[in-house]
Short mmCIF file of C-alpha atoms in Angstrom, two decimals:
data_model
loop_
_atom_site.label_atom_id
_atom_site.label_comp_id
_atom_site.label_asym_id
_atom_site.label_seq_id
_atom_site.Cartn_x
_atom_site.Cartn_y
_atom_site.Cartn_z
CA UNK A 1470 109.92 74.57 80.79
CA UNK A 1471 112.97 74.35 82.80
CA UNK A 1472 116.03 72.54 82.53
CA UNK A 1473 114.19 69.08 82.07
CA UNK A 1474 115.61 66.81 79.49
CA UNK A 1475 112.00 65.89 78.54
CA UNK A 1476 110.09 68.21 76.02
CA UNK A 1477 106.78 68.82 74.71
CA UNK A 1478 107.18 67.54 71.32
CA UNK A 1479 103.82 68.54 69.97
CA UNK A 1480 102.46 71.80 71.78
CA UNK A 1481 99.08 71.01 70.55
CA UNK A 1482 98.77 67.40 71.44
CA UNK A 1483 97.65 65.70 74.77
CA UNK A 1484 100.52 64.86 77.24
CA UNK A 1485 100.63 63.13 80.39
CA UNK A 1486 102.34 65.47 82.76
CA UNK A 1487 103.42 65.42 86.59
CA UNK A 1488 103.96 68.52 88.62
CA UNK A 1489 105.75 67.81 91.92
CA UNK A 1490 106.30 69.92 94.83
CA UNK A 1491 109.99 70.71 95.66
CA UNK A 1492 111.44 67.93 97.55
CA UNK A 1493 107.92 66.14 97.75
CA UNK A 1494 106.85 68.44 100.46
CA UNK A 1495 103.19 67.63 101.38
CA UNK A 1496 101.51 71.05 100.56
CA UNK A 1497 98.05 69.69 99.09
CA UNK A 1498 96.66 68.43 102.65
CA UNK A 1499 94.20 71.55 102.99
CA UNK A 1500 91.16 72.22 100.82
CA UNK A 1501 92.55 75.85 100.36
CA UNK A 1502 95.67 74.61 98.78
CA UNK A 1503 93.99 72.24 96.55
CA UNK A 1504 91.42 74.92 95.48
CA UNK A 1505 94.51 77.24 94.24
CA UNK A 1506 95.15 74.41 91.71
CA UNK A 1507 91.65 73.60 90.69
CA UNK A 1508 90.74 77.43 90.34
CA UNK A 1509 93.95 77.86 88.20
CA UNK A 1510 93.04 74.82 85.94
CA UNK A 1511 89.51 76.09 85.56
CA UNK A 1512 90.81 79.55 84.46
CA UNK A 1513 93.18 78.23 82.02
CA UNK A 1514 90.38 75.67 80.79
CA UNK A 1515 88.28 78.79 79.93
CA UNK A 1516 91.35 79.92 77.92
CA UNK A 1517 91.47 76.64 75.78
CA UNK A 1518 93.07 74.29 78.11
CA UNK A 1519 91.72 70.85 77.70
CA UNK A 1520 92.00 68.57 80.98
CA UNK A 1521 91.33 65.06 80.01
CA UNK A 1522 92.30 63.69 83.53
CA UNK A 1523 93.78 64.85 86.78
CA UNK A 1524 94.61 63.65 90.17
CA UNK A 1525 96.08 65.91 92.97
CA UNK A 1526 97.80 64.08 95.89
CA UNK A 1527 99.62 65.59 98.80
CA UNK A 1528 102.78 66.61 97.09
CA UNK A 1529 102.35 65.99 93.50
CA UNK A 1530 99.49 66.01 90.77
CA UNK A 1531 98.98 64.30 87.32
CA UNK A 1532 97.31 65.67 84.32
CA UNK A 1533 96.31 64.61 80.84
CA UNK A 1534 96.17 68.09 79.27
CA UNK A 1535 96.49 69.72 75.99
CA UNK A 1536 96.21 73.25 74.32
CA UNK A 1537 97.40 75.32 71.56
CA UNK A 1538 100.46 76.11 73.50
CA UNK A 1539 100.82 73.59 76.14
CA UNK A 1540 104.26 74.35 77.18
CA UNK A 1541 103.09 78.16 77.73
CA UNK A 1542 99.99 76.97 79.56
CA UNK A 1543 102.04 74.86 81.89
CA UNK A 1544 104.39 77.57 82.75
CA UNK A 1545 101.63 80.04 83.39
CA UNK A 1546 100.01 77.27 85.65
CA UNK A 1547 103.16 76.69 87.71
CA UNK A 1548 104.18 80.29 88.05
CA UNK A 1549 100.61 81.64 88.96
CA UNK A 1550 100.05 78.55 91.50
CA UNK A 1551 103.54 79.01 93.04
CA UNK A 1552 102.51 82.81 93.82
CA UNK A 1553 99.25 81.97 95.19
CA UNK A 1554 100.27 78.90 97.06
CA UNK A 1555 103.25 81.09 98.79
CA UNK A 1556 100.98 83.78 99.40
CA UNK A 1557 98.49 81.24 101.30
CA UNK A 1558 101.59 79.62 103.20
CA UNK A 1559 102.89 82.98 104.24
CA UNK A 1560 99.19 84.31 105.29
CA UNK A 1561 98.78 81.25 107.28
CA UNK A 1562 102.09 81.17 108.77
CA UNK A 1563 103.03 77.80 107.82
CA UNK A 1564 106.67 78.29 108.51
CA UNK A 1565 107.88 74.79 108.31
CA UNK A 1566 107.02 74.35 104.90
CA UNK A 1567 108.32 77.86 103.88
CA UNK A 1568 111.56 77.08 105.29
CA UNK A 1569 111.71 73.62 103.30
CA UNK A 1570 111.11 75.65 100.36
CA UNK A 1571 113.79 78.03 100.95
CA UNK A 1572 116.09 75.40 102.20
CA UNK A 1573 115.72 73.06 98.99
CA UNK A 1574 115.34 76.00 96.56
CA UNK A 1575 118.04 75.32 93.48
CA UNK A 1576 120.96 77.47 93.89
CA UNK A 1577 120.46 79.20 90.42
CA UNK A 1578 117.06 80.28 91.54
CA UNK A 1579 118.71 83.38 93.04
CA UNK A 1580 115.90 85.80 92.17
CA UNK A 1581 113.46 84.64 94.76
CA UNK A 1582 113.27 83.43 98.34
CA UNK A 1583 111.32 80.31 97.52
CA UNK A 1584 110.83 77.69 95.06
CA UNK A 1585 107.64 75.94 94.95
CA UNK A 1586 107.60 73.47 92.02
CA UNK A 1587 110.31 71.03 91.10
CA UNK A 1588 111.48 71.96 87.58
CA UNK A 1589 110.08 70.31 84.63
CA UNK A 1590 106.92 68.12 84.26
CA UNK A 1591 108.04 65.09 82.46
CA UNK A 1592 105.79 65.48 79.55
CA UNK A 1593 104.92 62.23 77.64
CA UNK A 1594 103.24 62.54 74.40
CA UNK A 1595 99.70 60.67 74.23
CA UNK A 1596 100.39 58.65 71.19
CA UNK A 1597 97.03 56.60 70.59
CA UNK A 1598 93.98 55.61 72.48
CA UNK A 1599 95.48 52.81 74.03
CA UNK A 1600 98.12 55.04 75.82
CA UNK A 1601 95.29 57.58 76.58
CA UNK A 1602 93.52 54.80 78.62
CA UNK A 1603 96.70 53.65 80.25
CA UNK A 1604 97.52 57.24 81.62
CA UNK A 1605 94.11 57.86 82.67
CA UNK A 1606 93.95 54.37 84.53
CA UNK A 1607 97.47 55.29 86.24
CA UNK A 1608 96.16 58.79 87.34
CA UNK A 1609 92.90 57.54 88.72
CA UNK A 1610 94.87 54.37 90.18
CA UNK A 1611 97.42 56.50 92.06
CA UNK A 1612 95.32 57.30 95.39
CA UNK A 1613 94.07 53.49 95.27
CA UNK A 1614 97.82 52.31 95.00
CA UNK A 1615 98.95 54.49 97.88
CA UNK A 1616 96.25 53.26 100.24
CA UNK A 1617 94.23 56.38 100.59
CA UNK A 1618 91.16 54.97 99.24
CA UNK A 1619 89.42 51.70 98.03
CA UNK A 1620 88.07 53.07 94.84
CA UNK A 1621 89.42 55.65 92.54
CA UNK A 1622 86.02 57.68 92.66
CA UNK A 1623 86.36 57.81 96.34
CA UNK A 1624 89.09 60.33 95.88
CA UNK A 1625 87.77 63.64 95.86
CA UNK A 1626 90.67 65.35 94.05
CA UNK A 1627 90.55 63.37 90.89
CA UNK A 1628 88.64 62.93 87.42
CA UNK A 1629 87.82 59.35 88.24
CA UNK A 1630 84.35 60.59 89.25
CA UNK A 1631 83.76 62.11 85.94
CA UNK A 1632 84.64 58.90 84.15
CA UNK A 1633 81.97 56.94 86.38
CA UNK A 1634 79.17 59.41 85.32
CA UNK A 1635 79.23 61.58 88.50
CA UNK A 1636 80.01 65.19 88.75
CA UNK A 1637 83.60 66.13 89.64
CA UNK A 1638 84.95 69.31 90.98
CA UNK A 1639 86.18 70.78 87.66
CA UNK A 1640 84.79 69.91 84.21
CA UNK A 1641 86.63 67.15 82.37
CA UNK A 1642 87.01 66.73 78.52
CA UNK A 1643 86.34 63.08 77.74
CA UNK A 1644 86.22 63.56 74.04
CA UNK A 1645 89.62 62.41 73.11
#
């Protein structure tokens, strides 16, 4: 899980995680880049990942997730999405963002031209139902607090709709 001081302490328990684009660069401003994230989550869900809540903002995403090997699933997710997103940016010739991802790349990442994700995911073990509700509320309120929408369920790239009984973009596991 990178060089983060945060660790996934129980690999099969739900955790709140944050994935941030390197240097907070706004990459998730196009439906195509968000689709890469959602498609990757959907794939991992078919292999056992449980997504209890999510939100994707322009430069980071928050998840409450669990699986049999959460650390490995997050590493797979970050690796795959980084490759796919970089390929998309190259194909679309988004040189401003590519130049930034090359410029801010950590020095020890000398085996690659770009770094997409910041290291680590700052995992927090969900210890009880109160904490689960708190993290889900935080996730859903994130776009509201940022002034993007008035109500959480108005943010398209979030599980808030699922918790309001509406269909979301990916299937959420609300059995926790």
